[in-house]
Coordinates of C-alpha atoms in Angstrom, one line a residue:
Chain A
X1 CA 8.2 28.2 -3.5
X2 CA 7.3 30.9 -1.2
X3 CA 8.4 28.5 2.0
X4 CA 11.0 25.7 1.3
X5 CA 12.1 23.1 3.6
X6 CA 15.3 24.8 3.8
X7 CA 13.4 27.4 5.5
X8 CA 11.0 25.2 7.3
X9 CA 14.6 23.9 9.3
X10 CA 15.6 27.0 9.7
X11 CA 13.0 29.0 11.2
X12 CA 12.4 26.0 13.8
X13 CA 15.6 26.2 14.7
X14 CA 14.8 30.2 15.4
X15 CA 11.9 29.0 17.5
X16 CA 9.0 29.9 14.7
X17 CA 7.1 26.7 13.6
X18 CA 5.8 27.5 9.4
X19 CA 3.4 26.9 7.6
X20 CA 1.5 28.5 4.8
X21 CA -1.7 30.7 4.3
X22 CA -3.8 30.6 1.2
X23 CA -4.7 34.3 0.8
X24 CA -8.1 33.3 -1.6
X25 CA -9.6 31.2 0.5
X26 CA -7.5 31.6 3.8
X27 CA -6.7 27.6 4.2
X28 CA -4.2 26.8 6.8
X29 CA -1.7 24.6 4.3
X30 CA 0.4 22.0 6.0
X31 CA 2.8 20.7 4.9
X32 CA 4.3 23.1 2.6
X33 CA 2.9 23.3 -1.4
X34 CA 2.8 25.8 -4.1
X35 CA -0.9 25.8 -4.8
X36 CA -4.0 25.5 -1.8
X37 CA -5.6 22.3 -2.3
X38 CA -8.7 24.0 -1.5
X39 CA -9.6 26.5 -4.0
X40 CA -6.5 26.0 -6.4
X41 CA -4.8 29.4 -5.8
X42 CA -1.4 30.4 -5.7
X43 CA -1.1 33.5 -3.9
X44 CA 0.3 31.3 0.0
X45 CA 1.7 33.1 2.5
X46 CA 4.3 32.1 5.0
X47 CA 2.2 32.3 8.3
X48 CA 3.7 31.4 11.8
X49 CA 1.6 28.4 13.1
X50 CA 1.0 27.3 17.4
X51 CA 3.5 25.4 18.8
X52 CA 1.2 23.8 20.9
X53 CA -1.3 21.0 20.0
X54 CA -2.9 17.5 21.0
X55 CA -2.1 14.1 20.5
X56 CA -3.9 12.5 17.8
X57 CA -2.3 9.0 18.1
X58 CA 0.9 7.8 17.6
X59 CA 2.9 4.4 18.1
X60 CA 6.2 3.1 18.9
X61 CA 8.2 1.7 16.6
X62 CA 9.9 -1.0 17.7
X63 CA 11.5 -2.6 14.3
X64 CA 13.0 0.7 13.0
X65 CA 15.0 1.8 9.3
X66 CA 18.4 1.4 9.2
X67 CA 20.0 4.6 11.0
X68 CA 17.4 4.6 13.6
X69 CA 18.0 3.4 17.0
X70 CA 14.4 1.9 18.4
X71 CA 12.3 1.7 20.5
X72 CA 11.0 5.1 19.9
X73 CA 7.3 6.9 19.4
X74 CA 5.9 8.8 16.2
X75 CA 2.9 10.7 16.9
X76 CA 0.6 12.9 15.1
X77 CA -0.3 16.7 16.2
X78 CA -3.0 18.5 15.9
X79 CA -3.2 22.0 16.1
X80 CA -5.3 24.4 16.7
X81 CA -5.2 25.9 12.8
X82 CA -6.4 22.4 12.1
X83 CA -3.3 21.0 10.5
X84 CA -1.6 17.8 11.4
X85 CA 1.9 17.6 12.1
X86 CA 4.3 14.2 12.5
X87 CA 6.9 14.0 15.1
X88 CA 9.0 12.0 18.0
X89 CA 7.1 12.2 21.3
X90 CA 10.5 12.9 23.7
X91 CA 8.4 10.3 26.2
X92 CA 10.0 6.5 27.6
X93 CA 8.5 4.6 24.9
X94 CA 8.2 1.8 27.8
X95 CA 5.7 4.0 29.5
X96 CA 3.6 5.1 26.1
X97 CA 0.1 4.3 26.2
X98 CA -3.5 5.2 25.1
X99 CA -3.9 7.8 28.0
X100 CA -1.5 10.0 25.5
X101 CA -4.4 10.3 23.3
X102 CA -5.6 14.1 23.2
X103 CA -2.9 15.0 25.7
X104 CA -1.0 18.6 24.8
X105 CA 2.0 18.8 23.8
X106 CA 5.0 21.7 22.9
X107 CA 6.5 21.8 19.8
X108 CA 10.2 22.1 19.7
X109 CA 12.4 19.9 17.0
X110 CA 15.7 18.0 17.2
X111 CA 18.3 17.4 14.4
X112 CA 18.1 14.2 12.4
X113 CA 21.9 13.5 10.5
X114 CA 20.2 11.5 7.6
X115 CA 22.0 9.1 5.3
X116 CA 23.6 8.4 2.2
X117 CA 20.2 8.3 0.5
X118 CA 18.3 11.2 2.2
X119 CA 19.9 14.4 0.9
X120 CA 21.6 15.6 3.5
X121 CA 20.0 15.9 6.8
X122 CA 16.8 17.4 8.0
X123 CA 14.8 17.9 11.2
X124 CA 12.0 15.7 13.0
X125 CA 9.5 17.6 15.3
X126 CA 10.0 16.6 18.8
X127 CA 6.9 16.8 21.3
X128 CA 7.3 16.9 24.9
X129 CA 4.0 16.7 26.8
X130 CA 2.5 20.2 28.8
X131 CA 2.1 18.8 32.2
Chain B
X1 CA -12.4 2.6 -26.0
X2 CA -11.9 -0.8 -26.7
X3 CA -12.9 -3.9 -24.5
X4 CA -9.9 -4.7 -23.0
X5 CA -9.0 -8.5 -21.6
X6 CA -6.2 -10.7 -20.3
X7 CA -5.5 -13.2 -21.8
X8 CA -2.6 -15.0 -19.8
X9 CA -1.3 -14.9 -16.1
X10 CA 1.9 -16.1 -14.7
X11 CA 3.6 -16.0 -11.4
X12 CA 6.7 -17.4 -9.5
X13 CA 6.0 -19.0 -6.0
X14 CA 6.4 -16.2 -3.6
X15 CA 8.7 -16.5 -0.8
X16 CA 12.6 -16.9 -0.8
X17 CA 14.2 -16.9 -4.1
X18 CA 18.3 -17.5 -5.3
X19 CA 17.2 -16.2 -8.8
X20 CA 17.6 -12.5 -9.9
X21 CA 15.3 -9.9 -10.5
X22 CA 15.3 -10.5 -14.1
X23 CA 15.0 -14.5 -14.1
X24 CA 12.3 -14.3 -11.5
X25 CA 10.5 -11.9 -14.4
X26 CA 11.5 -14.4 -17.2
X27 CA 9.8 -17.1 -15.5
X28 CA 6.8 -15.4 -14.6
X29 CA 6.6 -13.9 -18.2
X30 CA 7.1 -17.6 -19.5
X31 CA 4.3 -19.1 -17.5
X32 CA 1.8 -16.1 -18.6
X33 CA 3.1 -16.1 -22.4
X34 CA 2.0 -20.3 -22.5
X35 CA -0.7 -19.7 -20.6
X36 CA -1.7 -17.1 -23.9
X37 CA -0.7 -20.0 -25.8
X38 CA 1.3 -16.2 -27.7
X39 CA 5.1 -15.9 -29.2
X40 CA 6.9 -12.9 -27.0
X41 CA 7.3 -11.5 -30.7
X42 CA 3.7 -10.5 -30.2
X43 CA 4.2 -8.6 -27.7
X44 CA 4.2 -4.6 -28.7
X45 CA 5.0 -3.2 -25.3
X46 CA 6.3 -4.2 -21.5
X47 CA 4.8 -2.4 -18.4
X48 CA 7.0 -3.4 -15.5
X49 CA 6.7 -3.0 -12.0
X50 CA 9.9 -2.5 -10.0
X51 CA 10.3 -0.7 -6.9
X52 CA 13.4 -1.5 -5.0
X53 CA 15.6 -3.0 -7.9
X54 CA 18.5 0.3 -7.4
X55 CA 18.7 -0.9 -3.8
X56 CA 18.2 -4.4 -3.9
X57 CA 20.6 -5.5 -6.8
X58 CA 22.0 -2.4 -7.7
X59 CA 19.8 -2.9 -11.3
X60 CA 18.2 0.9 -12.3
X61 CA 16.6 1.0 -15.7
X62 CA 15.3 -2.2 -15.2
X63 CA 12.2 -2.1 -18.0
X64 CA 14.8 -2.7 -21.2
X65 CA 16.4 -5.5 -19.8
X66 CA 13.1 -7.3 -18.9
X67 CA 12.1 -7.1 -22.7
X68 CA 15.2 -8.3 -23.7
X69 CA 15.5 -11.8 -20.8
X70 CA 12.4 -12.6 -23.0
X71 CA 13.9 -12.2 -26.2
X72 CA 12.5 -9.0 -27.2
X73 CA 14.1 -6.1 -28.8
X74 CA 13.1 -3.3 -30.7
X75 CA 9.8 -2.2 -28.1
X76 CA 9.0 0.2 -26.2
X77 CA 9.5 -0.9 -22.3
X78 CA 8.5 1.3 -19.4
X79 CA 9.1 1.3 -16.0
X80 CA 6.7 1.9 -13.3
X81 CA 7.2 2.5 -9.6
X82 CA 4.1 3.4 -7.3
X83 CA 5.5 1.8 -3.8
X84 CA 3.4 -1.2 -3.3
X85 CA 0.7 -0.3 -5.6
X86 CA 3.4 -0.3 -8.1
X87 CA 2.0 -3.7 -10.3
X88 CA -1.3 -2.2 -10.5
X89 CA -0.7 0.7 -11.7
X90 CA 1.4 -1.1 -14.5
X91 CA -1.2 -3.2 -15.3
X92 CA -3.8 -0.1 -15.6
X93 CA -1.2 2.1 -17.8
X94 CA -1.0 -1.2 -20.4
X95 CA -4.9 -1.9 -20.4
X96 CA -5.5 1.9 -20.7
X97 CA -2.6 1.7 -24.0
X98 CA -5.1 -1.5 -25.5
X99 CA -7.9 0.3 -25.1
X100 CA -7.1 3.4 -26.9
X101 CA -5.8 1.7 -29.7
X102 CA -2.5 2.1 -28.7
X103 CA -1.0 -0.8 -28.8
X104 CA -3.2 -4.6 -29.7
X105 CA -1.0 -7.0 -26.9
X106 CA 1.2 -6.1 -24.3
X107 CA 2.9 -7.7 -21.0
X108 CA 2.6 -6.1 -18.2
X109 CA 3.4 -6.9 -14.6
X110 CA 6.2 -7.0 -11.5
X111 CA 9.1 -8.6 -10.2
X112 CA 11.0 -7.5 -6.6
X113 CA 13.5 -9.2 -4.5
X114 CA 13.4 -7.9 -0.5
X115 CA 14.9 -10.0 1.4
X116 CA 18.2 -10.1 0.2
X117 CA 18.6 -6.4 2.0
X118 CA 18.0 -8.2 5.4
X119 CA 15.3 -6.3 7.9
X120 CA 16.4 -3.1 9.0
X121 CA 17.6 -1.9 5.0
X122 CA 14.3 -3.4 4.0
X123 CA 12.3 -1.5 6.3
X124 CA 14.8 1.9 5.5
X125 CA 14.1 1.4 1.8
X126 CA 10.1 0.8 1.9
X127 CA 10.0 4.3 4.5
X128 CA 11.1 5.7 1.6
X129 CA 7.6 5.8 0.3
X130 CA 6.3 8.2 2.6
X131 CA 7.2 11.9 2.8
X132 CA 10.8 12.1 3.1
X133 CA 10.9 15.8 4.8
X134 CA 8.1 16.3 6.7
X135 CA 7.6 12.2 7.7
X136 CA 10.7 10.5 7.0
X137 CA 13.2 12.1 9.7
X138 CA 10.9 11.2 12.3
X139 CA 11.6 7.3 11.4
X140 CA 8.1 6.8 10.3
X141 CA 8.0 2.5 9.0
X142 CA 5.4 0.8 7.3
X143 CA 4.1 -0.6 9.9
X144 CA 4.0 2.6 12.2
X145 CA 1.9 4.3 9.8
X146 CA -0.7 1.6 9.9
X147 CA -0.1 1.2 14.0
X148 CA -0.8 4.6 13.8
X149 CA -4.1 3.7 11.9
X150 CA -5.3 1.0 14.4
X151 CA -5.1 3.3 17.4
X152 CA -7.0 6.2 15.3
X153 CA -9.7 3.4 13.9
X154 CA -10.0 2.7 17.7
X155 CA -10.4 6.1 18.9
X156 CA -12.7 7.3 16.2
X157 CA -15.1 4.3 15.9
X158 CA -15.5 3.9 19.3
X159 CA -14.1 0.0 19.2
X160 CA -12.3 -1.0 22.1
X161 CA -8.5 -1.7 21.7
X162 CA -8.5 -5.2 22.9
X163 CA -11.5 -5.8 20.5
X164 CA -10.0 -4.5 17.5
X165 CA -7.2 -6.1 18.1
X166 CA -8.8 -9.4 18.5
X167 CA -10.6 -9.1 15.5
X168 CA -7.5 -8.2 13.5
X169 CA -5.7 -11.2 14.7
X170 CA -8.3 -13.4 13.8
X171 CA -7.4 -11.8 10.1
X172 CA -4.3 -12.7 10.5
X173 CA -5.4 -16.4 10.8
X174 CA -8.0 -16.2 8.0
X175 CA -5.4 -14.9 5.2
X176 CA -2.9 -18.0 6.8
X177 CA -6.1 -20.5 6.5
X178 CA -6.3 -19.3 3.2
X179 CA -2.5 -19.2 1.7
X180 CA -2.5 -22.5 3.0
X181 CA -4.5 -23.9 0.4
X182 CA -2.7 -21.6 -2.1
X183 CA 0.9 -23.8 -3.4
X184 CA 2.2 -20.5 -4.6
X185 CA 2.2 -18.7 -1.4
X186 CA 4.9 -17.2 0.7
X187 CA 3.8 -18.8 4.1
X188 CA 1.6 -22.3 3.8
X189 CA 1.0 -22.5 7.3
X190 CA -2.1 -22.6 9.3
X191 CA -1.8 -20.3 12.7
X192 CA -3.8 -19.2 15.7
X193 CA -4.8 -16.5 17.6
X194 CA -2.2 -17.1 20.0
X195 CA 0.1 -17.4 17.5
X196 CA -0.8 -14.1 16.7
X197 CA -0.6 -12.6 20.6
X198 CA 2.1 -14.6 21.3
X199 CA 4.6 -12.8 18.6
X200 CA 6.9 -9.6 19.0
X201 CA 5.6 -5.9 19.1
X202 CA 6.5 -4.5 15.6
X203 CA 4.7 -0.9 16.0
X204 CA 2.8 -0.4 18.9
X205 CA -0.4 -2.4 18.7
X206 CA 0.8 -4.0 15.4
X207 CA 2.8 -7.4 16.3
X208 CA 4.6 -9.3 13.8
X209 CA 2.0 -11.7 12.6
X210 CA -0.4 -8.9 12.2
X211 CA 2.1 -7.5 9.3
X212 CA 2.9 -8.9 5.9
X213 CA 6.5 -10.4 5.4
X214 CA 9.2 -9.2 2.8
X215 CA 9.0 -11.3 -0.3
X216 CA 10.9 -12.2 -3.5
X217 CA 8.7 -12.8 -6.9
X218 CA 7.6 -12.2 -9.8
X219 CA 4.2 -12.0 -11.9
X220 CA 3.0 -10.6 -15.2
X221 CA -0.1 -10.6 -17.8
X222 CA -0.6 -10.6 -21.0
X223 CA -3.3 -8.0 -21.7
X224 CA -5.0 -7.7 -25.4
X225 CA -8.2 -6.2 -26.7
X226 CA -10.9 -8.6 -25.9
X227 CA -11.9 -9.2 -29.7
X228 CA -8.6 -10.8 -29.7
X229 CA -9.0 -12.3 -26.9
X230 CA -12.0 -14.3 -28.1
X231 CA -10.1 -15.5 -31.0
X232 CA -7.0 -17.0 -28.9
X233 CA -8.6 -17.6 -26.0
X234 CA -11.6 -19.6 -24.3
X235 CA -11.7 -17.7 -21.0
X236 CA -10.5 -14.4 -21.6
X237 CA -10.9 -12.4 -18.3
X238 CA -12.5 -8.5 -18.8
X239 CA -11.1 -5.6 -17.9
X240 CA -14.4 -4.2 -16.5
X241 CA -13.3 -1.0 -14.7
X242 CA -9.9 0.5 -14.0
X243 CA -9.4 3.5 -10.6
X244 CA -6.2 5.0 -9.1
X245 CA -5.9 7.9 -7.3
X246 CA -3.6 9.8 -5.3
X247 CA -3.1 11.9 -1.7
X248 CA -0.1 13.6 0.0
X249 CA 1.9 12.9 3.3
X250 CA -0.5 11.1 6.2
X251 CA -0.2 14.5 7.4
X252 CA -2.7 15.6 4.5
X253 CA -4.9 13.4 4.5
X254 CA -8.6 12.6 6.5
X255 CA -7.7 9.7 8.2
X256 CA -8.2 7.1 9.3
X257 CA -10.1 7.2 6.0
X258 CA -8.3 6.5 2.6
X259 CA -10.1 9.1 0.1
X260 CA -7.4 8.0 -2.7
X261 CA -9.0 4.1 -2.0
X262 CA -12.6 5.7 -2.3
X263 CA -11.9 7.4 -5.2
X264 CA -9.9 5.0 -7.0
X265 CA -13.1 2.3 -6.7
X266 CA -15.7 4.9 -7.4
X267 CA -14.2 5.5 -10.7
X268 CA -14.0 1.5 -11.2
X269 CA -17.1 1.0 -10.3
X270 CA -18.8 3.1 -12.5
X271 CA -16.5 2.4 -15.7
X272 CA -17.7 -1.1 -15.1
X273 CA -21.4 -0.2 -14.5
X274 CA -21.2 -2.1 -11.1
X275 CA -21.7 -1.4 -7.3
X276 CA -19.9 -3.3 -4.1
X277 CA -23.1 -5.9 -4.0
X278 CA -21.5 -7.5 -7.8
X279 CA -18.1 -8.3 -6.3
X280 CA -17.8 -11.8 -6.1
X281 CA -14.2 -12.4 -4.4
X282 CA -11.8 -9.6 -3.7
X283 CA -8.1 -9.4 -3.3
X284 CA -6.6 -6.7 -1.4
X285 CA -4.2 -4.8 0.0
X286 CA -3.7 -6.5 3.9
X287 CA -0.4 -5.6 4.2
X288 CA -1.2 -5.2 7.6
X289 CA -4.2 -6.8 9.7
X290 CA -5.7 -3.6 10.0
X291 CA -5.4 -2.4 6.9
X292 CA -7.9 -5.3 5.4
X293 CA -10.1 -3.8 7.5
X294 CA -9.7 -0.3 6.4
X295 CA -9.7 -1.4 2.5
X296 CA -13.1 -3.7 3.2
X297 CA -14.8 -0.1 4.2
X298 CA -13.1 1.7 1.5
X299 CA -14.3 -0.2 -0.9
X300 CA -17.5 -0.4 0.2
X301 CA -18.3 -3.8 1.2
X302 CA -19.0 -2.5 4.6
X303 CA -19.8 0.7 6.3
X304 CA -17.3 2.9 7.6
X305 CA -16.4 2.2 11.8
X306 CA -18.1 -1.7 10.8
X307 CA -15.8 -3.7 8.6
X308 CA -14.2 -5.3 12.1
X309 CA -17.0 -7.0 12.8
X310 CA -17.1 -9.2 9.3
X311 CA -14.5 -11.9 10.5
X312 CA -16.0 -12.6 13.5
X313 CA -19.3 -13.6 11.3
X314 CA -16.8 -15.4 8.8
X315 CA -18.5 -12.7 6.0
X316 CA -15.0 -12.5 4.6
X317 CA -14.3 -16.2 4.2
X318 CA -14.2 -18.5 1.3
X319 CA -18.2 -19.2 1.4
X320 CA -19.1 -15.8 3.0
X321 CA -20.4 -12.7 1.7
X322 CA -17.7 -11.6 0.1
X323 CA -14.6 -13.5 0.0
X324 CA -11.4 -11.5 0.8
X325 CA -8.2 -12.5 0.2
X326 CA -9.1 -16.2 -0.7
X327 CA -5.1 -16.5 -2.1
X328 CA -3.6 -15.5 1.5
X329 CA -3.5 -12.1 0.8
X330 CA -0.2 -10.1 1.2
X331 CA 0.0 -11.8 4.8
X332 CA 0.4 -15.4 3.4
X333 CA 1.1 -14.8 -0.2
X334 CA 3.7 -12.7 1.0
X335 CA 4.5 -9.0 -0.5
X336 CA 7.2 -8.7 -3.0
X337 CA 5.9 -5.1 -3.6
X338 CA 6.6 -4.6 -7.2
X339 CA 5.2 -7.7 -8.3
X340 CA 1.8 -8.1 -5.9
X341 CA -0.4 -6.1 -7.8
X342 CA 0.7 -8.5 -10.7
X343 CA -0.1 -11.9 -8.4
X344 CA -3.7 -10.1 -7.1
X345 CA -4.5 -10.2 -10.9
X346 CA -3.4 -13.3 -11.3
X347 CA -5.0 -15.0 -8.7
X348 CA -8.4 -13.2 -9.6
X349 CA -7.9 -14.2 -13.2
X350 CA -7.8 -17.6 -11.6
X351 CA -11.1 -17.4 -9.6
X352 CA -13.0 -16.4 -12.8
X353 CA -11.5 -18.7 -14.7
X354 CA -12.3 -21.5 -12.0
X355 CA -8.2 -22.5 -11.8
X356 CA -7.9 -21.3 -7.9
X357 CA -7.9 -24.9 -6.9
X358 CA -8.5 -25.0 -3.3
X359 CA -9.5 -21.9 -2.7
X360 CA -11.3 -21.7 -5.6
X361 CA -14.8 -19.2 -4.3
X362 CA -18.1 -21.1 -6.2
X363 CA -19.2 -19.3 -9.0
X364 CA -16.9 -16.6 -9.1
X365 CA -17.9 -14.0 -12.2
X366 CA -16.5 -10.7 -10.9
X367 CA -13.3 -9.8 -9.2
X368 CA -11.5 -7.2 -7.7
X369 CA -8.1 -6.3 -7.3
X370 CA -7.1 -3.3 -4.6
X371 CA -3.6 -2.4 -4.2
X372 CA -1.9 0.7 -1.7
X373 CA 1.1 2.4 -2.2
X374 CA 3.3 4.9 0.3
X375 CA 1.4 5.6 3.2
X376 CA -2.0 5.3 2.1
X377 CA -0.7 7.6 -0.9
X378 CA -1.8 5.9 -3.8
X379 CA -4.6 3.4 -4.6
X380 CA -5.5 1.5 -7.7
X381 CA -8.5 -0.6 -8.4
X382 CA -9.1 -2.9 -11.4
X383 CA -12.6 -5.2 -11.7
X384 CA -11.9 -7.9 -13.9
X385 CA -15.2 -9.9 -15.1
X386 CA -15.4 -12.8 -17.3
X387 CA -15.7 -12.6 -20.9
X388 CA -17.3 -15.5 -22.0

């Protein structure tokens, strides 16, 4: 795979949020795959995508997995390469409402441990809101 | 191909059971194999639905040992596991194994136990059907990625949250008005609105009564060609059309659309020669309130931004234009996931054969069965008709 999730963690952690680049059709791919679910091709480029983007919705989960500690909000991202991203809005979930429809947000990431059945750990995207 | 028809159902009550995985399945198996008035020893193959099994019991490989609590040996058994959808799908593989000459007669359906792993091990085992990388880390549940669904449907269709929210709960109290009348459902109570408003947040604007509960039970078919089927049976039920399709993380996909649901019943509506308007009661996947309303669109009993408004007119009642979830419905039947793709066809097997009892819809000929796994990730659609 030209971008693993190995990589994916680690170049967030350097600051640089990936995805891929279909160089047939030129597709923004999101998340990461070995073939563009456009046109089919195979030739996909590593391409560093905006760490900025807009609430699409999100919710707060209030009865959570085992290992997570709730309440807390997922939300989904859009951005400006018109890919979607899913994340943890770093926002009081108390205080979460529709107004954070289409609001901006930055990009950043925090460190999930994970458990016995996930692999190892991993990272969730954490958005804080542009004021 | 060859016609393909079922020939027997069976299905444990839903709800709390002490019995294993495997005796659930023996007694569901028992019930459909008398209802086939057919030996196990004619059964070729078993399809079996199982999702949570490793977690829930510590029982992997579960397939062979179903064969073998009914007394088989010597057959091939298989495994499937496609999250909620996973019954379905089990079904369709054995019809799709009849009709190609395959095998003649086969059992196929589901069996899951839930509750035994107590709420927040439950909920950690069903997130496992999402995207474990790029979704799972975030804590992504069930019912957050249907929350996140109701406040998109909202926002794109222009319906006001209070509205849509209303509207759903009044779902919630159809599907209990329904699997009230049903005496193998999960919940036989009838609730209101209130009850609805009145009960804890779950995912932000989905509350508890707007979500389907963890289930134990058990279900399965027996599925033969349908010239068999006229020999053994007076009511066989046809296979009219079979769909499933897939899509990636929620992250890839057009929502608040499910394209894997509107491809899934294209496909079964045009193997069975049929459009939306021939559907004469419908069973689908309500796992939450909002998601009947997604899957009534999808399917394409109503337009797209406009399948909200059908409760209100009771269009989606016993008696209405097209009845929905006449059994209950995941909310009331409950939603042992491996095993209610089984129940759907066995409750629409019912409603053709005029067995439903009191929520038996007049007249039914044609049924459909809809069934979502993962995060809107895969969809599987099955029309059964009747065949005599």
């Amino acid at each position: 795979m030209e971008l693993t999730y190995k990589d994916f963690c680690n170049e967030i952690k350097k600051g640089r949020l990936l995805g891929l680049k279909c160089e047939g059709c030129g597709k923004v791919i999101f998340p990461v795959k070995s073939f563009c679910p456009d046109c089919g091709g195979n030739k996909l480029k590593k391409i560093e995508l905006s760490k900025r983007g807009k609430i699409k919705t999100y919710t707060v989960i209030r009865v959570a997995p085992e290992g997570f500690n709730p309440p807390y909000i997922v939300a989904i991202v859009e951005l400006p390469e018109d890919v979607l991203v899913m994340g943890n809005l770093d926002f009081d979930p108390e205080k979460a409402g529709l107004f954070l429809l289409g609001k901006e947000v930055e990009i950043g990431y925090k460190e999930v441990p994970g458990d016995k059945y996930s692999g190892g750990g991993g990272i969730a995207l954490l958005f804080s809101l542009v004021e | 191909m060859r016609e393909v028809a079922i020939v027997g159902v069976g299905m444990t009550n839903f709800g709390k059971h002490e019995e294993t995985l495997l005796e659930m399945f023996g007694d569901a198996a028992n019930e459909a194999l008398l209802d086939a008035q057919l030996s196990p020893k004619e059964i070729e193959a078993l399809f079996i639905g199982n999702c949570l099994g490793d977690f829930a019991e510590g029982q992997a490989n579960i397939s062979p040992f179903c064969a073998s609590v009914i007394g088989l040996k010597d057959i091939p058994t298989i495994r499937v596991e496609c999250a909620c959808a996973t019954a379905t799908v089990a079904i369709r593989e054995a019809v799709l194994t009849v009709a190609n000459g395959v095998y003649d007669t086969v059992l196929a359906g589901g069996t899951e136990k839930t509750l035994v792993m107590g709420t927040p091990f439950a909920t950690r085992t069903f997130a496992m059907a999402s995207d474990s990388r790029f979704e799972g880390f975030a804590g992504i549940t069930f019912p957050g990625a249907f929350a996140l669904m109701a406040i998109l449907y909202s926002r794109e269709y222009g319906v006001p949250l209070e509205v849509l929210k209303e509207k759903m709960a009044m779902i919630a109290v159809k599907n209990h008005k329904n699997g009230a009348k049903n005496p193998k459902a999960h919940f036989r109570k009838v609730i209101t609105i209130d009850d609805v408003k009145n009960s804890i947040m779950v995912a932000d604007p989905l509350q508890l009564y707007d979500c389907c509960p963890f289930t134990d039970g058990a279900a399965a078919v027996v599925i033969t060609t349908l010239e068999k089927a006229k020999r053994i049976c007076k009511k066989p039920v046809v296979v009219a059309g079979t769909g499933l399709a897939s899509a990636g993380a929620i992250i890839d996909q057009d929502i608040p659309r499910i394209k894997a649901r509107e491809k899934a019943a294209k496909v079964a509506y045009a193997q069975a020669g049929m459009t939306p308007n021939d559907i004469d009661v419908c069973e689908l996947h309500d796992c939450f309130t909002i998601a009947e309303i997604i899957a009534t669109e999808g399917l394409g009993f109503f337009e797209h931004g406009q399948g909200w408004k059908a409760v209100d007119k009771g269009e989606t009642d016993i008696g209405g234009k097209i009845p929905i979830n006449p059994s209950g419905g995941l909310k009331a039947r409950g939603h042992p996931i491996g095993a209610t793709g089984a129940a759907q066809v066995y409750t629409i097997a019912k409603q053709l054969r005029e067995e439903a009892g009191e929520f038996q819809v007049d007249g039914a000929k044609v049924g459909m069965i809809d069934t979502l796994g993962g995060d809107f990730s895969v969809v599987c659609n099955l029309i059964l008709k009747r065949g005599w």
